[in-house]
């Protein structure tokens, strides 16, 4: 069957209420006050889907391209070209398609962009359209999105990797690693997990204020504190102390996770990393990580090496295999070819999944499925510049990944995801399960 036959079939299946009747975009703003794209998709049956594009600060080189205006307005960060691309090119091409066939809609988006990295229309234009479309289909069916995508079997609420101390590019302090996270694995339900994590977050606040003064409790981009610490172990010690003083057991109720975001501390010319002010070779950095995982209950390390360091990822993975999961983010950028490469080199135990790294829901879905079928982890993730759109909460539940990374329990763009997960847990009632215990012991 040729492409146009598929189009005709989908256009003329006799269920007109699912057909896309309108698509439009406008420029709104994200949590850093930067412009971003909002897309609205409307179906003939009156279903409405609205989605907003997030934006990263520590972006991988191989991510799909975010189109920015680059002119005087908003210091070049405007997205009016991406908005125009939705209104001029995407909208007419999607009208009449059946919103339920989202993989077909996404293929159309990929086709009309025509580049391998979404650089013509902009991944920021495409991602919001792809997500608004599935929301419109779900709304036409009067179904929550997680159920439209995952069916009635989806009932696993994810364990949050909660970024409570921010460093790197996300904060104005000297911490070399970007994210210091707690994972409330010991809870029986998502709402209990959120409660105990918030108790630890508040203990941490008390501790940081006492030890470093009131400015230490200012928060970074993802709602975690940004204290004036100088070493990674100082941050990890603070997490362990907060867990204990909240009355929980580190390594049992809580595990820890790190995002080193190591491309940001990598010096290309000397092939070294700057950690805590010290220059380290890859071998030295491996030893440093091994020591950290022997000292603290670290279950996950994300991006421990730069974005081409497949070999070093694999090396570290061998050294910490029984304890700690090595996760790719900038390494794999939700791109199925890079994930296949990482899997074939035994470089990863799983990946961060960010839909705007690749551009469409379908391509992210392929990456999630590949990882889960390979018995690896898929961690659905926000971006450091995010919006009030809670869509990743639905995606984590729909595909039952069991893990989500969406910042501290503070700032509206982070709490929108946590609150949506609380709603989903409420809707599921007694059927809801919690992903914490599936992370495995240290
Ligand atoms: C990361 C993300 C999200 P950014 O590196 O994992 O925490 O940061 O969105 O800046 O890429
Ligand atoms: Mg990362």
Short mmCIF file of C-alpha atoms and ligand atoms in Angstrom, two decimals:
data_model
loop_
_atom_site.label_atom_id
_atom_site.label_comp_id
_atom_site.label_asym_id
_atom_site.label_seq_id
_atom_site.Cartn_x
_atom_site.Cartn_y
_atom_site.Cartn_z
CA UNK A 1 0.00 0.00 0.00
CA UNK A 2 1.47 3.38 -0.92
CA UNK A 3 1.49 6.35 1.40
CA UNK A 4 -1.47 8.18 -0.13
CA UNK A 5 -3.66 5.05 0.21
CA UNK A 6 -2.95 5.05 3.94
CA UNK A 7 -3.91 8.73 4.05
CA UNK A 8 -7.19 8.03 2.26
CA UNK A 9 -7.97 5.12 4.53
CA UNK A 10 -7.41 7.21 7.60
CA UNK A 11 -9.33 10.15 6.19
CA UNK A 12 -12.34 8.07 5.22
CA UNK A 13 -12.87 5.61 8.00
CA UNK A 14 -16.30 7.03 8.71
CA UNK A 15 -15.52 8.27 12.22
CA UNK A 16 -15.37 11.95 11.58
CA UNK A 17 -15.40 13.05 15.23
CA UNK A 18 -11.70 12.10 15.52
CA UNK A 19 -10.63 14.05 12.48
CA UNK A 20 -8.40 17.03 13.08
CA UNK A 21 -10.37 20.16 12.25
CA UNK A 22 -7.98 22.83 13.47
CA UNK A 23 -4.36 23.25 14.56
CA UNK A 24 -2.81 26.51 15.70
CA UNK A 25 0.19 27.71 17.68
CA UNK A 26 1.14 30.70 19.76
CA UNK A 27 4.18 31.93 21.62
CA UNK A 28 3.97 31.55 25.42
CA UNK A 29 6.73 31.41 28.08
CA UNK A 30 8.50 28.68 30.03
CA UNK A 31 9.73 28.48 33.63
CA UNK A 32 12.89 30.44 32.85
CA UNK A 33 10.92 33.25 31.21
CA UNK A 34 12.02 32.14 27.76
CA UNK A 35 9.50 32.03 24.91
CA UNK A 36 8.20 28.59 23.97
CA UNK A 37 5.65 27.04 21.62
CA UNK A 38 2.09 26.15 22.59
CA UNK A 39 0.05 24.13 20.10
CA UNK A 40 -3.69 23.51 20.17
CA UNK A 41 -5.25 20.66 18.17
CA UNK A 42 -9.04 20.45 17.83
CA UNK A 43 -11.06 17.53 16.46
CA UNK A 44 -14.40 17.59 14.67
CA UNK A 45 -15.95 15.95 17.73
CA UNK A 46 -14.90 18.95 19.84
CA UNK A 47 -11.87 17.31 21.48
CA UNK A 48 -9.18 19.83 22.42
CA UNK A 49 -5.50 19.08 23.05
CA UNK A 50 -3.05 21.74 24.21
CA UNK A 51 0.68 21.06 24.67
CA UNK A 52 3.70 23.21 25.51
CA UNK A 53 7.32 22.58 24.57
CA UNK A 54 9.97 22.40 27.33
CA UNK A 55 13.61 23.41 26.86
CA UNK A 56 16.94 22.13 28.23
CA UNK A 57 20.00 24.04 29.45
CA UNK A 58 22.46 21.14 29.34
CA UNK A 59 21.51 19.98 25.88
CA UNK A 60 23.09 17.07 24.04
CA UNK A 61 24.75 17.81 20.69
CA UNK A 62 22.66 15.09 19.03
CA UNK A 63 19.29 16.42 20.16
CA UNK A 64 16.71 17.47 17.58
CA UNK A 65 17.02 21.17 16.78
CA UNK A 66 15.17 23.79 18.81
CA UNK A 67 14.38 26.67 16.45
CA UNK A 68 15.03 30.12 17.98
CA UNK A 69 14.53 33.44 16.19
CA UNK A 70 18.04 34.70 16.94
CA UNK A 71 17.03 38.36 16.55
CA UNK A 72 17.02 41.26 19.02
CA UNK A 73 13.78 40.35 20.77
CA UNK A 74 14.04 38.13 23.87
CA UNK A 75 17.83 38.07 23.37
CA UNK A 76 17.35 35.87 20.35
CA UNK A 77 15.27 33.30 22.29
CA UNK A 78 11.93 34.05 20.58
CA UNK A 79 10.13 31.17 18.84
CA UNK A 80 7.98 33.06 16.34
CA UNK A 81 9.52 31.14 13.41
CA UNK A 82 8.57 27.83 15.04
CA UNK A 83 5.06 29.18 15.74
CA UNK A 84 4.71 30.30 12.10
CA UNK A 85 5.84 26.86 10.93
CA UNK A 86 2.95 25.28 12.85
CA UNK A 87 0.41 27.77 11.51
CA UNK A 88 1.64 27.84 7.90
CA UNK A 89 2.92 24.36 7.15
CA UNK A 90 1.88 21.89 9.84
CA UNK A 91 -1.77 22.93 10.30
CA UNK A 92 -2.90 22.56 6.66
CA UNK A 93 -1.10 19.25 6.34
CA UNK A 94 -2.70 17.66 9.42
CA UNK A 95 -6.29 18.78 8.86
CA UNK A 96 -8.57 15.84 8.09
CA UNK A 97 -6.25 13.19 9.57
CA UNK A 98 -7.64 10.92 12.28
CA UNK A 99 -6.06 12.07 15.56
CA UNK A 100 -6.18 8.56 17.02
CA UNK A 101 -3.64 7.31 14.48
CA UNK A 102 -0.94 9.31 16.20
CA UNK A 103 1.89 7.35 14.67
CA UNK A 104 0.59 8.32 11.26
CA UNK A 105 0.22 11.96 12.33
CA UNK A 106 3.80 11.91 13.65
CA UNK A 107 5.06 10.38 10.41
CA UNK A 108 3.42 13.22 8.54
CA UNK A 109 5.22 15.71 10.80
CA UNK A 110 8.55 13.99 10.14
CA UNK A 111 7.87 13.96 6.39
CA UNK A 112 6.97 17.61 6.05
CA UNK A 113 10.02 18.58 8.10
CA UNK A 114 12.13 16.41 5.84
CA UNK A 115 15.40 16.65 7.83
CA UNK A 116 17.05 14.08 10.08
CA UNK A 117 17.13 16.44 13.09
CA UNK A 118 13.87 18.43 12.72
CA UNK A 119 15.85 21.53 11.83
CA UNK A 120 13.47 22.85 9.15
CA UNK A 121 10.25 23.20 11.14
CA UNK A 122 11.93 22.98 14.56
CA UNK A 123 11.61 20.19 17.12
CA UNK A 124 9.97 22.78 19.39
CA UNK A 125 7.16 23.20 16.81
CA UNK A 126 6.85 19.46 16.15
CA UNK A 127 6.89 18.15 19.74
CA UNK A 128 4.02 20.33 20.95
CA UNK A 129 1.98 19.35 17.87
CA UNK A 130 2.64 15.64 18.36
CA UNK A 131 1.57 15.83 22.03
CA UNK A 132 -1.40 18.15 21.45
CA UNK A 133 -2.68 15.66 18.86
CA UNK A 134 -2.81 12.68 21.26
CA UNK A 135 -4.38 14.89 23.88
CA UNK A 136 -7.09 15.91 21.39
CA UNK A 137 -7.76 12.26 20.52
CA UNK A 138 -8.00 11.34 24.21
CA UNK A 139 -10.26 14.32 24.88
CA UNK A 140 -12.56 13.31 22.01
CA UNK A 141 -12.86 9.90 23.65
CA UNK A 142 -13.33 11.59 27.08
CA UNK A 143 -10.42 9.50 28.34
CA UNK A 144 -7.36 10.49 30.34
CA UNK A 145 -4.24 10.50 28.15
CA UNK A 146 -2.45 7.70 30.03
CA UNK A 147 -5.40 5.42 29.30
CA UNK A 148 -5.66 6.41 25.64
CA UNK A 149 -1.96 5.60 25.16
CA UNK A 150 -1.58 2.64 27.51
CA UNK A 151 -5.05 1.13 27.65
CA UNK A 152 -6.86 -0.05 30.75
CA UNK A 153 -3.89 -2.16 31.86
CA UNK A 154 -1.69 0.87 32.65
CA UNK A 155 -1.62 1.26 36.41
CA UNK A 156 2.01 1.57 37.53
CA UNK A 157 2.80 4.95 39.10
CA UNK A 158 6.48 5.92 38.69
CA UNK A 159 9.03 6.34 41.47
CA UNK A 160 10.30 9.92 41.29
CA UNK A 161 14.01 10.77 41.01
CA UNK A 162 13.65 14.00 42.92
CA UNK A 163 16.35 16.58 42.29
CA UNK A 164 16.69 18.33 45.66
CA UNK A 165 20.17 19.83 45.30
CA UNK A 166 20.93 21.65 42.05
CA UNK A 167 24.40 22.33 40.68
CA UNK A 168 26.11 22.56 37.30
CA UNK A 169 24.32 24.68 34.71
CA UNK A 170 21.11 24.68 36.74
CA UNK A 171 22.39 26.75 39.66
CA UNK A 172 24.71 29.63 40.48
CA UNK A 173 26.94 27.60 42.84
CA UNK A 174 30.17 25.63 42.50
CA UNK A 175 28.84 22.07 42.54
CA UNK A 176 30.28 20.24 39.55
CA UNK A 177 27.52 17.66 39.21
CA UNK A 178 24.19 18.98 37.98
CA UNK A 179 21.67 16.99 40.03
CA UNK A 180 21.61 15.31 43.44
CA UNK A 181 18.44 13.26 43.71
CA UNK A 182 16.54 11.20 46.27
CA UNK A 183 14.34 8.24 45.26
CA UNK A 184 11.65 7.26 47.80
CA UNK A 185 11.71 3.53 47.02
CA UNK A 186 10.40 2.30 50.37
CA UNK A 187 6.84 3.66 50.05
CA UNK A 188 3.82 1.53 49.21
CA UNK A 189 2.12 4.08 47.00
CA UNK A 190 2.98 7.14 44.94
CA UNK A 191 1.27 9.51 47.38
CA UNK A 192 3.24 8.03 50.29
CA UNK A 193 6.42 8.33 48.27
CA UNK A 194 5.71 11.99 47.59
CA UNK A 195 4.95 12.60 51.29
CA UNK A 196 8.17 11.06 52.60
CA UNK A 197 10.22 12.79 49.89
CA UNK A 198 8.72 16.15 50.86
CA UNK A 199 9.53 15.46 54.51
CA UNK A 200 13.17 14.90 53.52
CA UNK A 201 13.14 18.00 51.29
CA UNK A 202 12.00 20.08 54.28
CA UNK A 203 14.62 18.54 56.60
CA UNK A 204 17.24 19.34 53.98
CA UNK A 205 16.08 22.95 53.94
CA UNK A 206 16.45 23.18 57.73
CA UNK A 207 19.90 21.59 57.64
CA UNK A 208 21.18 23.80 54.79
CA UNK A 209 19.93 26.96 56.45
CA UNK A 210 21.61 26.07 59.74
CA UNK A 211 24.90 25.09 58.14
CA UNK A 212 25.27 27.58 55.27
CA UNK A 213 22.95 30.49 56.16
CA UNK A 214 19.67 31.71 54.67
CA UNK A 215 20.90 32.13 51.08
CA UNK A 216 21.57 28.37 50.90
CA UNK A 217 17.86 27.67 50.58
CA UNK A 218 17.43 29.62 47.36
CA UNK A 219 16.30 27.21 44.70
CA UNK A 220 17.75 26.41 41.27
CA UNK A 221 15.99 25.81 37.95
CA UNK A 222 14.43 22.51 39.01
CA UNK A 223 13.30 23.57 42.48
CA UNK A 224 16.19 21.95 44.35
CA UNK A 225 18.27 24.02 46.75
CA UNK A 226 21.41 25.62 45.38
CA UNK A 227 23.70 25.86 48.44
CA UNK A 228 27.21 27.31 48.24
CA UNK A 229 28.86 23.88 48.43
CA UNK A 230 32.20 23.09 46.88
CA UNK A 231 32.24 19.29 46.64
CA UNK A 232 29.90 16.56 45.48
CA UNK A 233 30.32 14.60 48.71
CA UNK A 234 29.21 17.64 50.70
CA UNK A 235 25.90 17.45 48.78
CA UNK A 236 25.59 13.67 49.20
CA UNK A 237 26.31 13.96 52.95
CA UNK A 238 23.55 16.56 53.24
CA UNK A 239 21.09 14.17 51.52
CA UNK A 240 21.95 11.29 53.85
CA UNK A 241 21.67 13.53 56.89
CA UNK A 242 18.27 14.88 55.76
CA UNK A 243 16.95 11.35 55.15
CA UNK A 244 18.05 10.27 58.62
CA UNK A 245 16.77 13.31 60.47
CA UNK A 246 13.38 12.90 58.77
CA UNK A 247 13.30 9.44 60.40
CA UNK A 248 14.02 7.31 57.31
CA UNK A 249 16.74 4.85 56.42
CA UNK A 250 19.10 5.61 53.55
CA UNK A 251 19.56 2.59 51.30
CA UNK A 252 16.18 1.20 52.38
CA UNK A 253 13.48 3.89 52.31
CA UNK A 254 15.52 6.12 50.04
CA UNK A 255 18.17 5.61 47.42
CA UNK A 256 20.19 8.36 45.78
CA UNK A 257 20.75 9.30 42.15
CA UNK A 258 23.21 11.63 40.44
CA UNK A 259 23.17 13.39 37.11
CA UNK A 260 26.80 14.30 36.52
CA UNK A 261 25.86 15.90 33.14
CA UNK A 262 29.52 15.26 32.43
CA UNK A 263 29.63 16.89 28.99
CA UNK A 264 29.54 20.16 30.93
CA UNK A 265 32.66 19.35 32.98
CA UNK A 266 34.57 17.71 30.12
CA UNK A 267 37.63 19.35 28.60
CA UNK A 268 37.86 18.19 25.04
CA UNK A 269 41.44 19.20 24.36
CA UNK A 270 42.94 17.38 27.36
CA UNK A 271 40.30 14.60 27.54
CA UNK A 272 39.84 15.33 31.26
CA UNK A 273 36.99 16.26 33.59
CA UNK A 274 36.96 18.99 36.23
CA UNK A 275 35.38 17.62 39.38
CA UNK A 276 35.39 19.58 42.64
CA UNK A 277 38.01 21.86 41.13
CA UNK A 278 40.33 18.93 40.34
CA UNK A 279 41.23 17.77 36.84
CA UNK A 280 40.65 14.02 36.39
CA UNK A 281 41.34 11.56 33.60
CA UNK A 282 38.53 9.12 32.67
CA UNK A 283 40.28 6.39 34.68
CA UNK A 284 40.50 8.64 37.72
CA UNK A 285 36.87 9.60 37.32
CA UNK A 286 35.87 5.92 37.21
CA UNK A 287 37.70 5.35 40.50
CA UNK A 288 36.00 8.44 41.93
CA UNK A 289 32.54 7.05 41.01
CA UNK A 290 33.40 3.62 42.43
CA UNK A 291 34.35 5.26 45.69
CA UNK A 292 31.12 7.28 45.74
CA UNK A 293 28.93 4.20 45.20
CA UNK A 294 30.83 2.37 47.94
CA UNK A 295 30.19 5.24 50.35
CA UNK A 296 26.62 6.27 49.55
CA UNK A 297 23.49 4.33 48.49
CA UNK A 298 23.66 5.58 44.90
CA UNK A 299 21.33 3.55 42.70
CA UNK A 300 21.57 5.62 39.53
CA UNK A 301 24.31 7.63 37.82
CA UNK A 302 23.23 9.54 34.74
CA UNK A 303 25.72 10.83 32.15
CA UNK A 304 28.88 9.97 34.13
CA UNK A 305 31.00 10.77 31.04
CA UNK A 306 30.72 13.08 28.06
CA UNK A 307 28.27 12.46 25.23
CA UNK A 308 30.67 10.39 23.11
CA UNK A 309 32.06 8.38 26.02
CA UNK A 310 30.35 5.04 25.18
CA UNK A 311 33.56 3.17 26.10
CA UNK A 312 33.89 4.85 29.50
CA UNK A 313 30.19 4.27 30.25
CA UNK A 314 30.74 0.55 29.56
CA UNK A 315 33.88 0.49 31.73
CA UNK A 316 32.13 2.10 34.70
CA UNK A 317 29.14 -0.17 34.22
CA UNK A 318 31.39 -3.20 34.66
CA UNK A 319 32.92 -1.76 37.82
CA UNK A 320 29.60 -0.93 39.57
CA UNK A 321 27.38 -3.52 37.91
CA UNK A 322 25.88 -5.20 40.95
CA UNK A 323 24.91 -1.95 42.65
CA UNK A 324 24.35 1.04 40.43
CA UNK A 325 22.52 1.64 37.15
CA UNK A 326 24.37 3.65 34.51
CA UNK A 327 21.96 5.80 32.53
CA UNK A 328 22.38 7.72 29.28
CA UNK A 329 20.88 11.15 28.64
CA UNK A 330 23.10 13.40 26.50
CA UNK A 331 24.72 10.14 25.37
CA UNK A 332 21.55 8.70 23.87
CA UNK A 333 19.20 11.73 23.46
CA UNK A 334 16.08 9.49 23.13
CA UNK A 335 17.37 8.62 19.65
CA UNK A 336 16.84 4.97 18.79
CA UNK A 337 20.06 4.65 16.77
CA UNK A 338 22.17 6.01 19.61
CA UNK A 339 20.31 3.79 22.10
CA UNK A 340 21.00 0.73 19.89
CA UNK A 341 24.66 1.68 19.77
CA UNK A 342 24.82 2.08 23.57
CA UNK A 343 23.07 -1.29 24.05
CA UNK A 344 25.37 -3.08 21.63
CA UNK A 345 28.40 -1.71 23.52
CA UNK A 346 26.94 -2.71 26.92
CA UNK A 347 27.27 0.94 27.89
CA UNK A 348 23.96 1.53 29.68
CA UNK A 349 21.34 0.09 32.02
CA UNK A 350 18.75 2.49 30.67
CA UNK A 351 18.04 5.97 29.35
CA UNK A 352 16.46 9.25 30.16
CA UNK A 353 13.53 9.83 27.79
CA UNK A 354 12.81 13.44 26.81
CA UNK A 355 10.32 13.78 23.98
CA UNK A 356 11.75 17.08 22.78
CA UNK A 357 15.21 15.51 22.37
CA UNK A 358 13.84 13.53 19.44
CA UNK A 359 10.73 15.50 18.47
CA UNK A 360 7.70 13.19 18.38
CA UNK A 361 5.81 10.91 20.75
CA UNK A 362 6.09 7.97 18.30
CA UNK A 363 9.87 8.12 18.15
CA UNK A 364 10.02 8.34 21.96
CA UNK A 365 7.62 5.40 22.17
CA UNK A 366 9.94 3.35 19.95
CA UNK A 367 12.88 4.16 22.24
CA UNK A 368 10.88 3.29 25.38
CA UNK A 369 9.73 -0.02 23.87
CA UNK A 370 13.24 -0.95 22.78
CA UNK A 371 14.58 -0.30 26.27
CA UNK A 372 11.80 -2.15 28.08
CA UNK A 373 12.02 -5.11 25.68
CA UNK A 374 15.76 -5.23 26.37
CA UNK A 375 15.04 -5.33 30.15
CA UNK A 376 16.49 -1.83 30.58
CA UNK A 377 15.14 1.27 32.30
CA UNK A 378 13.30 4.16 30.64
CA UNK A 379 13.15 7.24 32.87
CA UNK A 380 10.60 9.74 31.59
CA UNK A 381 11.99 13.22 32.15
CA UNK A 382 11.17 16.91 32.26
CA UNK A 383 13.61 19.62 31.08
CA UNK A 384 15.23 22.25 33.27
CA UNK A 385 13.16 24.87 31.43
CA UNK A 386 9.67 23.39 31.64
CA UNK A 387 6.03 24.45 31.69
CA UNK A 388 2.79 23.77 33.51
CA UNK A 389 2.02 21.01 30.99
CA UNK A 390 1.78 17.75 33.01
CA UNK A 391 1.99 15.46 29.96
CA UNK A 392 5.03 13.43 31.10
CA UNK A 393 3.04 12.19 34.11
CA UNK A 394 0.64 10.48 31.69
CA UNK A 395 3.46 9.13 29.55
CA UNK A 396 5.23 7.54 32.53
CA UNK A 397 2.01 5.77 33.58
CA UNK A 398 0.92 4.86 30.03
CA UNK A 399 4.14 2.97 29.26
CA UNK A 400 4.53 1.74 32.86
CA UNK A 401 8.18 2.74 32.99
CA UNK A 402 8.12 2.88 36.80
CA UNK A 403 10.47 5.89 36.90
CA UNK A 404 10.10 9.64 36.35
CA UNK A 405 12.48 12.56 36.78
CA UNK A 406 10.68 15.82 37.32
CA UNK A 407 12.56 17.94 39.82
CA UNK A 408 11.94 18.97 43.41
CA UNK A 409 8.42 19.17 44.87
CA UNK A 410 8.48 22.94 44.38
CA UNK A 411 7.83 25.44 41.55
CA UNK A 412 4.61 25.12 39.58
CA UNK A 413 6.16 23.56 36.48
CA UNK A 414 7.47 20.68 38.66
CA UNK A 415 4.44 20.29 40.95
CA UNK A 416 2.12 20.15 37.91
CA UNK A 417 3.59 16.70 37.15
CA UNK A 418 3.45 15.49 40.77
CA UNK A 419 -0.12 16.74 41.16
CA UNK A 420 -1.17 15.02 37.93
CA UNK A 421 0.34 11.76 39.21
CA UNK A 422 -1.67 12.18 42.42
CA UNK A 423 -4.80 12.61 40.28
CA UNK A 424 -4.00 9.54 38.21
CA UNK A 425 -3.43 7.53 41.38
CA UNK A 426 -6.78 8.77 42.67
CA UNK A 427 -8.57 7.82 39.42
CA UNK A 428 -7.00 4.36 39.46
CA UNK A 429 -8.05 3.82 43.07
CA UNK A 430 -7.19 0.35 44.37
CA UNK A 431 -5.71 -0.65 41.00
CA UNK A 432 -2.79 1.77 41.33
CA UNK A 433 0.65 0.27 41.92
CA UNK A 434 3.90 2.05 42.80
CA UNK A 435 7.21 1.61 40.96
CA UNK A 436 9.57 2.10 43.94
CA UNK A 437 10.04 -1.53 44.82
CA UNK A 438 10.89 -2.47 41.23
CA UNK A 439 14.08 -0.49 41.31
CA UNK A 440 15.86 -3.30 43.16
CA UNK A 441 18.08 -3.32 46.20
CA UNK A 442 21.50 -1.73 46.48
C1 LIG B 1 19.04 16.68 32.39
C2 LIG B 1 17.98 17.74 32.26
C3 LIG B 1 16.78 17.61 33.14
P1 LIG B 1 18.30 19.91 30.89
O1 LIG B 1 20.22 16.92 32.08
O2 LIG B 1 18.74 15.54 32.70
O3 LIG B 1 17.06 17.47 34.49
O4 LIG B 1 18.50 19.02 32.23
O5 LIG B 1 16.84 19.97 30.63
O6 LIG B 1 18.93 21.22 31.22
O7 LIG B 1 19.02 19.18 29.78
MG1 LIG B 2 20.71 14.66 32.30
#
